[in-house]
mmCIF file of C-alpha atoms and ligand atoms in Angstrom:
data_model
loop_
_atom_site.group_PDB
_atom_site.id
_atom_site.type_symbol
_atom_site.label_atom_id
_atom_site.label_comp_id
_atom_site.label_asym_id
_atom_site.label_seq_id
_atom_site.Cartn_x
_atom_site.Cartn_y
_atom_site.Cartn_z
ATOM 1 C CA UNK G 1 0.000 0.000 0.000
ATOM 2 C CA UNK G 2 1.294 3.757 -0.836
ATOM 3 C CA UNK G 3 1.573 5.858 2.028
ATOM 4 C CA UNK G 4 1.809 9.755 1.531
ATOM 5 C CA UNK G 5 5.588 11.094 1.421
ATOM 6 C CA UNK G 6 6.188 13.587 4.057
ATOM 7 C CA UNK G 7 7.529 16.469 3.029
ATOM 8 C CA UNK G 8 10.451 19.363 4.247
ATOM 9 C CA UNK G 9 9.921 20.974 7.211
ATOM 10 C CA UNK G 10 7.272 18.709 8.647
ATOM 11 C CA UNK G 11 8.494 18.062 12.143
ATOM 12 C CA UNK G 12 8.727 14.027 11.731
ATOM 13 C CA UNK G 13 11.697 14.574 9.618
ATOM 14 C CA UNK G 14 13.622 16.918 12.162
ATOM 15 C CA UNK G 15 13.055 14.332 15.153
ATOM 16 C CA UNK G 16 15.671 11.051 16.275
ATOM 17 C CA UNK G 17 13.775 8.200 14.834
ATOM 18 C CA UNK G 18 13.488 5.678 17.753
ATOM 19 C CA UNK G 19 14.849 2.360 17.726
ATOM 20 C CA UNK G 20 12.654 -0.737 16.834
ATOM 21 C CA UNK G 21 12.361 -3.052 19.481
ATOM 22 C CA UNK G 22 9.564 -5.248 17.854
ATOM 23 C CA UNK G 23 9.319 -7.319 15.128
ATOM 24 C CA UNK G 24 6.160 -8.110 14.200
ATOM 25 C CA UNK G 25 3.235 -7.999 12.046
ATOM 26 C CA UNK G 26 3.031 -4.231 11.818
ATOM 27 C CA UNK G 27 6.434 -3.720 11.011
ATOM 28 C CA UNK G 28 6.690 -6.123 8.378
ATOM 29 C CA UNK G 29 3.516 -4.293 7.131
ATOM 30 C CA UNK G 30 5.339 -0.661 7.024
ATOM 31 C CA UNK G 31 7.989 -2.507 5.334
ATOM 32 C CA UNK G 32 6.403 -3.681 2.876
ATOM 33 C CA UNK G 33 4.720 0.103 2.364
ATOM 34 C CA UNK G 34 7.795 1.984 2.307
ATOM 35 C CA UNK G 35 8.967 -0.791 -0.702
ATOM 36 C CA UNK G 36 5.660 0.391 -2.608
ATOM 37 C CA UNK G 37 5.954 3.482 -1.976
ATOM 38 C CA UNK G 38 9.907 4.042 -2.589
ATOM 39 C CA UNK G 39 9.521 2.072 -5.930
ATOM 40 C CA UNK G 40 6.001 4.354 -7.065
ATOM 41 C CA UNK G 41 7.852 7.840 -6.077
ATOM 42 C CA UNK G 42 10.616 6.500 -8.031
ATOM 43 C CA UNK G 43 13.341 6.529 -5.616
ATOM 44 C CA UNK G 44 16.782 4.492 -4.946
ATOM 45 C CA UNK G 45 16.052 5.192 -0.716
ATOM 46 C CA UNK G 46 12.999 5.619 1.836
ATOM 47 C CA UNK G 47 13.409 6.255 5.361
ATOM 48 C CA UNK G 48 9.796 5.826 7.833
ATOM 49 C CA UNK G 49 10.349 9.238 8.840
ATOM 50 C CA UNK G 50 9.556 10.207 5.499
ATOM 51 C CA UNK G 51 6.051 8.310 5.875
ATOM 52 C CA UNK G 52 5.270 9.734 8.860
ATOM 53 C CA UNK G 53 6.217 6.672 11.033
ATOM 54 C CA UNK G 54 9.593 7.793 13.908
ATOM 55 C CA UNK G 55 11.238 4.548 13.544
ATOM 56 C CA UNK G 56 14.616 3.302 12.465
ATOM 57 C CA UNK G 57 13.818 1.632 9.958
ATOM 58 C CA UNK G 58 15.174 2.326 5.644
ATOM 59 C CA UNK G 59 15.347 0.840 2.134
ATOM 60 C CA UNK G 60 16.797 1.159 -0.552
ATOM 61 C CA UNK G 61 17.033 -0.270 -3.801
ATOM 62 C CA UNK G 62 19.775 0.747 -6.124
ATOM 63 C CA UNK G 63 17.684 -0.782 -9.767
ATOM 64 C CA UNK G 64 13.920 0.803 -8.407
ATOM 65 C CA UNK G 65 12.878 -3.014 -8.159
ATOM 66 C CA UNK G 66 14.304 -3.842 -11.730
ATOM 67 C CA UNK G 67 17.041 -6.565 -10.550
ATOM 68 C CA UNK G 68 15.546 -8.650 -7.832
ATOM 69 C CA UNK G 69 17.682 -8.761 -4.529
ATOM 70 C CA UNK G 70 19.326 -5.234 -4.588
ATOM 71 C CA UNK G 71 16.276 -4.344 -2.172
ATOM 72 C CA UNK G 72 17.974 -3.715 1.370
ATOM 73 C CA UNK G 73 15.937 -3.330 4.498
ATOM 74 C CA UNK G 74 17.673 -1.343 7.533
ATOM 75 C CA UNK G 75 16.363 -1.668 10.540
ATOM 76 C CA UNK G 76 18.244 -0.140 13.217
ATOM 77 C CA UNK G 77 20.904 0.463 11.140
ATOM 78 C CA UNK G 78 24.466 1.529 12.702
ATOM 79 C CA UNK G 79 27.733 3.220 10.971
ATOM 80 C CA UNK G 80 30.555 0.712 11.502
ATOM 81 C CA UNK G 81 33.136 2.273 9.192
ATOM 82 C CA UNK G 82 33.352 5.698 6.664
ATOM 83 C CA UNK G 83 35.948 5.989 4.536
ATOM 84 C CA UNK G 84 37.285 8.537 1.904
ATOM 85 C CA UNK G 85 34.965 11.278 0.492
ATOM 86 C CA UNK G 86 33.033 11.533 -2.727
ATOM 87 C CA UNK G 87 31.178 14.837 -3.781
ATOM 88 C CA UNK G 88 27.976 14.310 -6.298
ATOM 89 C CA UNK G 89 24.574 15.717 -6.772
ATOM 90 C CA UNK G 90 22.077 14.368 -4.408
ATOM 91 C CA UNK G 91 18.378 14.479 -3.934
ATOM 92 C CA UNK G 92 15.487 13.592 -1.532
ATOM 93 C CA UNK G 93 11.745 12.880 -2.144
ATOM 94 C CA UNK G 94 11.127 14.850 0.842
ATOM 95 C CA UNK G 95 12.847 17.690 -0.999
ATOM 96 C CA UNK G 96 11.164 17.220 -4.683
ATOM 97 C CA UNK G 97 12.747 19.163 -7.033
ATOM 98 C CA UNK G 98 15.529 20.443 -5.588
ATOM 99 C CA UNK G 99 19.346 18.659 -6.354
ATOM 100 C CA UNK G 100 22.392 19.788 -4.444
ATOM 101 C CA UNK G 101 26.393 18.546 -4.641
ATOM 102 C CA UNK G 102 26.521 16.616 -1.096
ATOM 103 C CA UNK G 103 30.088 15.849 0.381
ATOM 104 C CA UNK G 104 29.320 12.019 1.837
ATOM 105 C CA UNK G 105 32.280 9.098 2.519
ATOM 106 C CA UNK G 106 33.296 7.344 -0.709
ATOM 107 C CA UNK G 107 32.955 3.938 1.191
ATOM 108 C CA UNK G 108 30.623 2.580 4.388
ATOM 109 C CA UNK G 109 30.019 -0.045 6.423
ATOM 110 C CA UNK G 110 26.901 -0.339 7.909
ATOM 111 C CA UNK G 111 25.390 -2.969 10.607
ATOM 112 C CA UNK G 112 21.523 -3.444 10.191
ATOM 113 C CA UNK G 113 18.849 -6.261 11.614
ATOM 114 C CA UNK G 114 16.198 -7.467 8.466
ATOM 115 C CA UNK G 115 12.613 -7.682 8.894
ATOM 116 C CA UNK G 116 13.027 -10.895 10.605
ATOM 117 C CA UNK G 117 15.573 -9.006 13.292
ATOM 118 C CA UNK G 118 18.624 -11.051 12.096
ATOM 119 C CA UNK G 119 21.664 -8.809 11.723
ATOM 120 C CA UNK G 120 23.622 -8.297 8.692
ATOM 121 C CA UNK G 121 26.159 -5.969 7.559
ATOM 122 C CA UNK G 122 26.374 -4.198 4.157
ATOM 123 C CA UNK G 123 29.165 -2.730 2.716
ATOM 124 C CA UNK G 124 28.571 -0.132 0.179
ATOM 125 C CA UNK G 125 30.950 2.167 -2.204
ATOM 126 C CA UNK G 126 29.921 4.735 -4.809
ATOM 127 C CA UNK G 127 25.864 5.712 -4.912
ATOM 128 C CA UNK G 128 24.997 2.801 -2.240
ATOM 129 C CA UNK G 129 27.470 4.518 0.342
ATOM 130 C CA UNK G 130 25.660 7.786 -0.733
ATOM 131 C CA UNK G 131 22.237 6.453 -0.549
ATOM 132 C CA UNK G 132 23.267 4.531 3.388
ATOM 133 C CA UNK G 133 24.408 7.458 4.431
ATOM 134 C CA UNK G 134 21.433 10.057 3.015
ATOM 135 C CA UNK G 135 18.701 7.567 4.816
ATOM 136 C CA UNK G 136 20.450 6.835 8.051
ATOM 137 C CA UNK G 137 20.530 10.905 8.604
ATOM 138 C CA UNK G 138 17.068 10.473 7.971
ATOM 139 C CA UNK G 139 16.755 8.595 11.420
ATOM 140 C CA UNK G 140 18.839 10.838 12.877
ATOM 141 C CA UNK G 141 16.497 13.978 11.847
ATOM 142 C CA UNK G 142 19.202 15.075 9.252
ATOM 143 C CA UNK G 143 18.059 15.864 5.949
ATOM 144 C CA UNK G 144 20.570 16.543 2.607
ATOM 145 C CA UNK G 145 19.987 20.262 3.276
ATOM 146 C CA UNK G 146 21.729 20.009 6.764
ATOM 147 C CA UNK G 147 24.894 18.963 4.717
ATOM 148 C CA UNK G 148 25.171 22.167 2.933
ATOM 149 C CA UNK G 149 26.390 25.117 3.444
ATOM 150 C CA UNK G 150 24.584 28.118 4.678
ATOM 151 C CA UNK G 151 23.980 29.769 1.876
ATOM 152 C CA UNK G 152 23.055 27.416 -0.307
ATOM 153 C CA UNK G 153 20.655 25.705 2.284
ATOM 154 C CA UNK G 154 19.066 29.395 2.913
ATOM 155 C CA UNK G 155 18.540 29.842 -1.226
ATOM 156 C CA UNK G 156 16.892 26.079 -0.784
ATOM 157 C CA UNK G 157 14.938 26.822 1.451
ATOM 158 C CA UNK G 158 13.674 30.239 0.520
ATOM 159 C CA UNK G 159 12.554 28.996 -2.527
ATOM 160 C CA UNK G 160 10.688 26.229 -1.076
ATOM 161 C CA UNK G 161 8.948 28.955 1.049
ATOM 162 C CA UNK G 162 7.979 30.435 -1.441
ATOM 163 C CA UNK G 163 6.338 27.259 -3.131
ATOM 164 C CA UNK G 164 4.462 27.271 0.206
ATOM 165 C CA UNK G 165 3.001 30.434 -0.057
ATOM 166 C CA UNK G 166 1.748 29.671 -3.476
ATOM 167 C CA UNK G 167 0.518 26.489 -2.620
ATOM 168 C CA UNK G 168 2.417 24.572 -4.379
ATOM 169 C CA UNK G 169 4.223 22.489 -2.395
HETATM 170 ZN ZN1 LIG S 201 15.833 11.639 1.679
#
């Protein structure tokens, strides 16, 4: 089922997600949701802060659901390791619209439990240590926005201010 993507500066997304502590029916249920609803957008990432739900919990899916097994679920997901620095344009579909050059670590390691609360590591380089590192911020209340500097966060968000006021955001 799609569930409506939150949008910049709704409060959810500015909050520590907390950390899941069961693993049941209604989890695997916004699971499942945040797959549809990443893969409908389309988007390579979906954190449940950006449906509305403050829990630690991400995908992503590097093909958008075209090769079967790139889908990752985080759940409680952890840094274990950053390494080097890579600089590219990055969005959000909290953010629509708006693309910005990011500085994020060229290479992570990241400790996660699945769905079924079995823990797992994933090691990611290029775009996947991008897109880790963009959704567990998202947890954390950290959107791409925080990662830039002033200026070019204040023209961001003036603009989307402004979309506000014309109802169009
Ligand atoms: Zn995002």
């Amino acid at each position: 089922m799609l569930r409506p993507i939150v949008r910049y500066p709704a409060a959810v997304l500015q909050t520590q997600a907390a950390v899941v502590t069961t693993f049941d029916a209604e989890l695997d249920r916004l699971i499942d949701d945040m797959v549809d609803t990443m893969y409908a957008a389309p988007g390579i990432g979906l954190a449940a802060p950006q449906v509305g739900v403050s829990l630690r919990v991400c995908v992503i899916d590097l093909s958008v659901g075209r090769r079967g097994g790139d889908l990752l679920v985080l759940v409680n997901p952890e840094v274990v390791s950053r390494e080097g620095l890579q600089l590219e344009e990055e969005g959000c579909l909290s953010v629509p619209g708006f693309d910005a050059t990011v500085v994020r670590p060229a290479k992570t390691v990241v400790k996660a439990l699945d769905r079924k609360g079995t823990e797992r590591t994933i090691e990611g380089t290029g775009l996947l240590a991008r897109a880790l590192q963009h959704e567990l911020d998202h947890l954390d209340g950290a959107l791409f926005l925080d990662r830039l500097r002033g200026i070019k966060r204040d023209l961001i968000v003036r603009k989307i201010r402004k979309r506000q006021r014309e109802g169009a955001w």
